[in-house]
PDB file of C-alpha atoms in Angstrom:
ATOM      1  CA  UNK N   1       0.009   0.001   0.019  1.00  0.00           C
ATOM      2  CA  UNK N   2       1.425   3.433  -1.000  1.00  0.00           C
ATOM      3  CA  UNK N   3       1.327   6.282   1.307  1.00  0.00           C
ATOM      4  CA  UNK N   4      -1.494   8.092  -0.708  1.00  0.00           C
ATOM      5  CA  UNK N   5      -3.669   5.160   0.085  1.00  0.00           C
ATOM      6  CA  UNK N   6      -3.214   5.395   3.823  1.00  0.00           C
ATOM      7  CA  UNK N   7      -6.559   6.969   4.798  1.00  0.00           C
ATOM      8  CA  UNK N   8      -9.247   5.353   6.778  1.00  0.00           C
ATOM      9  CA  UNK N   9     -12.807   6.456   7.104  1.00  0.00           C
ATOM     10  CA  UNK N  10     -15.332   5.091   9.582  1.00  0.00           C
ATOM     11  CA  UNK N  11     -19.006   5.439  10.270  1.00  0.00           C
ATOM     12  CA  UNK N  12     -20.929   4.022  13.342  1.00  0.00           C
ATOM     13  CA  UNK N  13     -24.759   3.980  12.794  1.00  0.00           C
ATOM     14  CA  UNK N  14     -27.593   3.051  15.120  1.00  0.00           C
ATOM     15  CA  UNK N  15     -29.371   1.266  12.278  1.00  0.00           C
ATOM     16  CA  UNK N  16     -28.250  -1.847  10.570  1.00  0.00           C
ATOM     17  CA  UNK N  17     -30.646  -1.325   7.638  1.00  0.00           C
ATOM     18  CA  UNK N  18     -29.385   2.287   7.177  1.00  0.00           C
ATOM     19  CA  UNK N  19     -25.821   1.005   7.543  1.00  0.00           C
ATOM     20  CA  UNK N  20     -26.045  -1.449   4.659  1.00  0.00           C
ATOM     21  CA  UNK N  21     -27.577   1.207   2.470  1.00  0.00           C
ATOM     22  CA  UNK N  22     -24.913   3.696   3.479  1.00  0.00           C
ATOM     23  CA  UNK N  23     -21.940   1.335   2.745  1.00  0.00           C
ATOM     24  CA  UNK N  24     -23.348   0.637  -0.720  1.00  0.00           C
ATOM     25  CA  UNK N  25     -23.586   4.272  -1.471  1.00  0.00           C
ATOM     26  CA  UNK N  26     -20.043   4.932  -0.218  1.00  0.00           C
ATOM     27  CA  UNK N  27     -18.655   2.185  -2.423  1.00  0.00           C
ATOM     28  CA  UNK N  28     -20.437   3.345  -5.478  1.00  0.00           C
ATOM     29  CA  UNK N  29     -19.547   7.057  -4.792  1.00  0.00           C
ATOM     30  CA  UNK N  30     -15.729   6.679  -4.558  1.00  0.00           C
ATOM     31  CA  UNK N  31     -12.782   4.411  -5.309  1.00  0.00           C
ATOM     32  CA  UNK N  32     -12.367   3.032  -1.803  1.00  0.00           C
ATOM     33  CA  UNK N  33     -11.747  -0.430  -0.465  1.00  0.00           C
ATOM     34  CA  UNK N  34     -14.126  -1.934   2.136  1.00  0.00           C
ATOM     35  CA  UNK N  35     -12.326  -3.184   5.174  1.00  0.00           C
ATOM     36  CA  UNK N  36     -15.303  -3.815   7.332  1.00  0.00           C
ATOM     37  CA  UNK N  37     -19.025  -3.550   7.320  1.00  0.00           C
ATOM     38  CA  UNK N  38     -21.201  -5.414   9.801  1.00  0.00           C
ATOM     39  CA  UNK N  39     -23.411  -5.171  12.859  1.00  0.00           C
ATOM     40  CA  UNK N  40     -21.617  -4.545  16.191  1.00  0.00           C
ATOM     41  CA  UNK N  41     -22.989  -4.462  19.760  1.00  0.00           C
ATOM     42  CA  UNK N  42     -25.453  -3.215  20.737  1.00  0.00           C
ATOM     43  CA  UNK N  43     -27.424  -3.063  17.447  1.00  0.00           C
ATOM     44  CA  UNK N  44     -25.076  -0.608  15.698  1.00  0.00           C
ATOM     45  CA  UNK N  45     -23.526  -0.829  12.329  1.00  0.00           C
ATOM     46  CA  UNK N  46     -19.783  -0.221  11.663  1.00  0.00           C
ATOM     47  CA  UNK N  47     -18.270   0.686   8.377  1.00  0.00           C
ATOM     48  CA  UNK N  48     -14.482   0.959   7.786  1.00  0.00           C
ATOM     49  CA  UNK N  49     -13.209   1.960   4.272  1.00  0.00           C
ATOM     50  CA  UNK N  50      -9.659   2.902   3.210  1.00  0.00           C
ATOM     51  CA  UNK N  51      -8.003   4.395   0.176  1.00  0.00           C
ATOM     52  CA  UNK N  52      -6.601   7.619  -0.989  1.00  0.00           C
ATOM     53  CA  UNK N  53      -7.553  10.669   1.274  1.00  0.00           C
ATOM     54  CA  UNK N  54      -9.568  12.331  -1.347  1.00  0.00           C
ATOM     55  CA  UNK N  55     -11.570   9.122  -2.239  1.00  0.00           C
ATOM     56  CA  UNK N  56     -12.225   8.371   1.444  1.00  0.00           C
ATOM     57  CA  UNK N  57     -13.533  11.964   1.954  1.00  0.00           C
ATOM     58  CA  UNK N  58     -15.801  11.590  -1.058  1.00  0.00           C
ATOM     59  CA  UNK N  59     -17.102   8.189   0.294  1.00  0.00           C
ATOM     60  CA  UNK N  60     -17.847   9.672   3.689  1.00  0.00           C
ATOM     61  CA  UNK N  61     -19.639  12.734   2.203  1.00  0.00           C
ATOM     62  CA  UNK N  62     -21.839  10.518   0.011  1.00  0.00           C
ATOM     63  CA  UNK N  63     -22.463   8.135   2.968  1.00  0.00           C
ATOM     64  CA  UNK N  64     -23.591  11.042   5.226  1.00  0.00           C
ATOM     65  CA  UNK N  65     -26.452  11.770   2.696  1.00  0.00           C
ATOM     66  CA  UNK N  66     -27.838   8.269   3.376  1.00  0.00           C
ATOM     67  CA  UNK N  67     -26.854   7.783   7.006  1.00  0.00           C
ATOM     68  CA  UNK N  68     -28.326  11.169   8.072  1.00  0.00           C
ATOM     69  CA  UNK N  69     -29.834  10.962  11.686  1.00  0.00           C
ATOM     70  CA  UNK N  70     -28.683   7.352  12.119  1.00  0.00           C
ATOM     71  CA  UNK N  71     -25.005   8.467  12.093  1.00  0.00           C
ATOM     72  CA  UNK N  72     -23.583   8.394  15.680  1.00  0.00           C
ATOM     73  CA  UNK N  73     -19.828   8.644  15.114  1.00  0.00           C
ATOM     74  CA  UNK N  74     -17.546   9.154  12.226  1.00  0.00           C
ATOM     75  CA  UNK N  75     -13.760   9.517  11.525  1.00  0.00           C
ATOM     76  CA  UNK N  76     -11.468  10.468   8.594  1.00  0.00           C
ATOM     77  CA  UNK N  77      -7.935   9.504   9.383  1.00  0.00           C
ATOM     78  CA  UNK N  78      -5.371  10.539   6.775  1.00  0.00           C
ATOM     79  CA  UNK N  79      -1.889   9.294   6.744  1.00  0.00           C
ATOM     80  CA  UNK N  80      -2.592   6.234   8.861  1.00  0.00           C
ATOM     81  CA  UNK N  81       0.480   4.597  10.510  1.00  0.00           C
ATOM     82  CA  UNK N  82       1.252   1.355   8.494  1.00  0.00           C
ATOM     83  CA  UNK N  83       0.897  -0.878  11.531  1.00  0.00           C
ATOM     84  CA  UNK N  84      -2.749  -0.041  11.912  1.00  0.00           C
ATOM     85  CA  UNK N  85      -3.855  -2.254   9.071  1.00  0.00           C
ATOM     86  CA  UNK N  86      -2.222  -5.518  10.253  1.00  0.00           C
ATOM     87  CA  UNK N  87      -3.586  -4.753  13.807  1.00  0.00           C
ATOM     88  CA  UNK N  88      -7.066  -4.419  12.413  1.00  0.00           C
ATOM     89  CA  UNK N  89      -6.688  -7.599  10.592  1.00  0.00           C
ATOM     90  CA  UNK N  90      -5.011  -9.436  13.632  1.00  0.00           C
ATOM     91  CA  UNK N  91      -2.026 -10.384  11.576  1.00  0.00           C
ATOM     92  CA  UNK N  92       0.712  -8.642  13.503  1.00  0.00           C
ATOM     93  CA  UNK N  93       3.802 -10.658  14.248  1.00  0.00           C
ATOM     94  CA  UNK N  94       4.529 -10.391  17.938  1.00  0.00           C
ATOM     95  CA  UNK N  95       7.952 -10.998  19.339  1.00  0.00           C
ATOM     96  CA  UNK N  96       9.434 -10.440  22.738  1.00  0.00           C
ATOM     97  CA  UNK N  97       8.251  -7.303  24.544  1.00  0.00           C
ATOM     98  CA  UNK N  98       9.166  -5.480  27.693  1.00  0.00           C
ATOM     99  CA  UNK N  99       5.596  -4.167  28.267  1.00  0.00           C
ATOM    100  CA  UNK N 100       2.103  -4.656  27.093  1.00  0.00           C
ATOM    101  CA  UNK N 101      -0.427  -1.742  26.932  1.00  0.00           C
ATOM    102  CA  UNK N 102      -4.228  -1.986  26.306  1.00  0.00           C
ATOM    103  CA  UNK N 103      -6.601   0.931  25.725  1.00  0.00           C
ATOM    104  CA  UNK N 104     -10.476   0.247  25.935  1.00  0.00           C
ATOM    105  CA  UNK N 105     -13.113   2.773  24.552  1.00  0.00           C
ATOM    106  CA  UNK N 106     -16.678   3.023  24.148  1.00  0.00           C
ATOM    107  CA  UNK N 107     -16.741   3.532  20.338  1.00  0.00           C
ATOM    108  CA  UNK N 108     -14.838   1.918  17.447  1.00  0.00           C
ATOM    109  CA  UNK N 109     -13.842   5.002  15.432  1.00  0.00           C
ATOM    110  CA  UNK N 110     -11.965   6.579  18.186  1.00  0.00           C
ATOM    111  CA  UNK N 111     -10.026   3.394  19.061  1.00  0.00           C
ATOM    112  CA  UNK N 112      -8.552   3.308  15.560  1.00  0.00           C
ATOM    113  CA  UNK N 113      -7.552   6.923  15.907  1.00  0.00           C
ATOM    114  CA  UNK N 114      -6.004   6.186  19.349  1.00  0.00           C
ATOM    115  CA  UNK N 115      -4.069   3.291  18.032  1.00  0.00           C
ATOM    116  CA  UNK N 116      -2.669   5.426  15.182  1.00  0.00           C
ATOM    117  CA  UNK N 117      -1.705   8.193  17.557  1.00  0.00           C
ATOM    118  CA  UNK N 118       0.036   5.693  19.846  1.00  0.00           C
ATOM    119  CA  UNK N 119       2.011   4.206  16.992  1.00  0.00           C
ATOM    120  CA  UNK N 120       3.044   7.666  15.682  1.00  0.00           C
ATOM    121  CA  UNK N 121       4.059   8.825  19.189  1.00  0.00           C
ATOM    122  CA  UNK N 122       6.287   5.920  20.295  1.00  0.00           C
ATOM    123  CA  UNK N 123       8.066   2.958  18.826  1.00  0.00           C
ATOM    124  CA  UNK N 124       5.502   0.224  19.718  1.00  0.00           C
ATOM    125  CA  UNK N 125       4.031  -2.623  17.856  1.00  0.00           C
ATOM    126  CA  UNK N 126       0.226  -2.493  17.472  1.00  0.00           C
ATOM    127  CA  UNK N 127      -0.871  -6.027  18.231  1.00  0.00           C
ATOM    128  CA  UNK N 128      -4.663  -6.010  17.822  1.00  0.00           C
ATOM    129  CA  UNK N 129      -7.430  -3.482  17.177  1.00  0.00           C
ATOM    130  CA  UNK N 130     -10.751  -5.054  18.047  1.00  0.00           C
ATOM    131  CA  UNK N 131     -13.947  -3.171  17.013  1.00  0.00           C
ATOM    132  CA  UNK N 132     -17.067  -3.525  19.101  1.00  0.00           C
ATOM    133  CA  UNK N 133     -18.139  -6.965  18.078  1.00  0.00           C
ATOM    134  CA  UNK N 134     -19.214  -9.204  20.983  1.00  0.00           C
ATOM    135  CA  UNK N 135     -17.921  -6.710  23.536  1.00  0.00           C
ATOM    136  CA  UNK N 136     -21.070  -4.755  24.456  1.00  0.00           C
ATOM    137  CA  UNK N 137     -20.217  -1.950  22.131  1.00  0.00           C
ATOM    138  CA  UNK N 138     -16.600  -1.460  23.486  1.00  0.00           C
ATOM    139  CA  UNK N 139     -13.525  -1.582  21.375  1.00  0.00           C
ATOM    140  CA  UNK N 140      -9.884  -1.883  22.383  1.00  0.00           C
ATOM    141  CA  UNK N 141      -6.423  -2.119  21.045  1.00  0.00           C
ATOM    142  CA  UNK N 142      -3.251  -3.663  22.424  1.00  0.00           C
ATOM    143  CA  UNK N 143       0.272  -2.789  21.930  1.00  0.00           C
ATOM    144  CA  UNK N 144       3.736  -3.952  22.900  1.00  0.00           C
ATOM    145  CA  UNK N 145       7.340  -2.750  23.009  1.00  0.00           C
ATOM    146  CA  UNK N 146       9.984  -1.459  25.443  1.00  0.00           C
ATOM    147  CA  UNK N 147       8.639  -0.292  28.688  1.00  0.00           C
ATOM    148  CA  UNK N 148       9.265   3.510  28.184  1.00  0.00           C
ATOM    149  CA  UNK N 149       7.825   3.358  24.624  1.00  0.00           C
ATOM    150  CA  UNK N 150       4.620   1.609  25.758  1.00  0.00           C
ATOM    151  CA  UNK N 151       4.141   4.164  28.542  1.00  0.00           C
ATOM    152  CA  UNK N 152       4.534   7.078  26.147  1.00  0.00           C
ATOM    153  CA  UNK N 153       2.083   5.548  23.576  1.00  0.00           C
ATOM    154  CA  UNK N 154      -0.445   4.615  26.308  1.00  0.00           C
ATOM    155  CA  UNK N 155      -0.509   8.166  27.689  1.00  0.00           C
ATOM    156  CA  UNK N 156      -1.055   9.592  24.207  1.00  0.00           C
ATOM    157  CA  UNK N 157      -3.818   7.210  23.471  1.00  0.00           C
ATOM    158  CA  UNK N 158      -5.435   7.449  26.913  1.00  0.00           C
ATOM    159  CA  UNK N 159      -5.568  11.283  26.572  1.00  0.00           C
ATOM    160  CA  UNK N 160      -7.007  11.183  23.108  1.00  0.00           C
ATOM    161  CA  UNK N 161      -9.879   8.806  24.085  1.00  0.00           C
ATOM    162  CA  UNK N 162     -10.614  10.619  27.325  1.00  0.00           C
ATOM    163  CA  UNK N 163     -10.835  13.879  25.556  1.00  0.00           C
ATOM    164  CA  UNK N 164     -13.744  12.347  23.648  1.00  0.00           C
ATOM    165  CA  UNK N 165     -15.353  11.080  26.868  1.00  0.00           C
ATOM    166  CA  UNK N 166     -15.093   7.554  25.608  1.00  0.00           C
ATOM    167  CA  UNK N 167     -12.426   6.050  27.799  1.00  0.00           C
ATOM    168  CA  UNK N 168     -13.418   2.877  29.619  1.00  0.00           C
ATOM    169  CA  UNK N 169     -10.004   1.742  30.967  1.00  0.00           C
ATOM    170  CA  UNK N 170      -6.245   1.267  30.219  1.00  0.00           C
ATOM    171  CA  UNK N 171      -3.671  -1.197  31.519  1.00  0.00           C
ATOM    172  CA  UNK N 172       0.112  -1.116  31.500  1.00  0.00           C
ATOM    173  CA  UNK N 173       1.761  -4.468  32.100  1.00  0.00           C
ATOM    174  CA  UNK N 174       5.594  -4.406  32.477  1.00  0.00           C
ATOM    175  CA  UNK N 175       7.366  -7.729  31.765  1.00  0.00           C
ATOM    176  CA  UNK N 176       4.170  -9.704  30.822  1.00  0.00           C
ATOM    177  CA  UNK N 177       4.269 -13.362  31.771  1.00  0.00           C
ATOM    178  CA  UNK N 178       5.107 -15.525  28.855  1.00  0.00           C
ATOM    179  CA  UNK N 179       1.807 -17.385  28.985  1.00  0.00           C
ATOM    180  CA  UNK N 180      -0.050 -14.017  28.597  1.00  0.00           C
ATOM    181  CA  UNK N 181       1.290 -13.833  25.011  1.00  0.00           C
ATOM    182  CA  UNK N 182      -0.506 -16.955  23.926  1.00  0.00           C
ATOM    183  CA  UNK N 183      -3.668 -16.173  25.899  1.00  0.00           C
ATOM    184  CA  UNK N 184      -4.418 -12.591  24.779  1.00  0.00           C
ATOM    185  CA  UNK N 185      -2.221 -11.855  21.843  1.00  0.00           C
TER     186      UNK N 185
END
């Protein structure tokens, strides 16, 4: 993926029916790639598209015309850190790490933004970004790296999510037990 294609757009709607119609409109309106479109808890619909910044903007603008009052959250994130995509797909290779950090939020779009900010702020590996499915509408991301890097990234992500009033909790685990890697990563 080239840098110009590193934009993500997300919509969270309170209607599954309107969500399906919205994603169809978005895909027809602009040359974007669909990463995710499905119901999430509790009865919401999450759409995640990616592509060139201008295309993602066009898709979001077209989608707003259909989503209207059912749209509860949206995000356009240009110049996404390259580690966000593997973390969303749960394909990140995880090696040894000095610390593990987890950020939990009440909305999916802001957790993607927080993970991106964390990866840009410090040298961490984004391990997983889980978006609201089967978690009572909560989303989270996990990251690993050296202790000081994870602390820095965790602070940045926590402040971003808290500023939106969507922070549930965070955890910082120095020297995670080896069995933890297999259990939660």
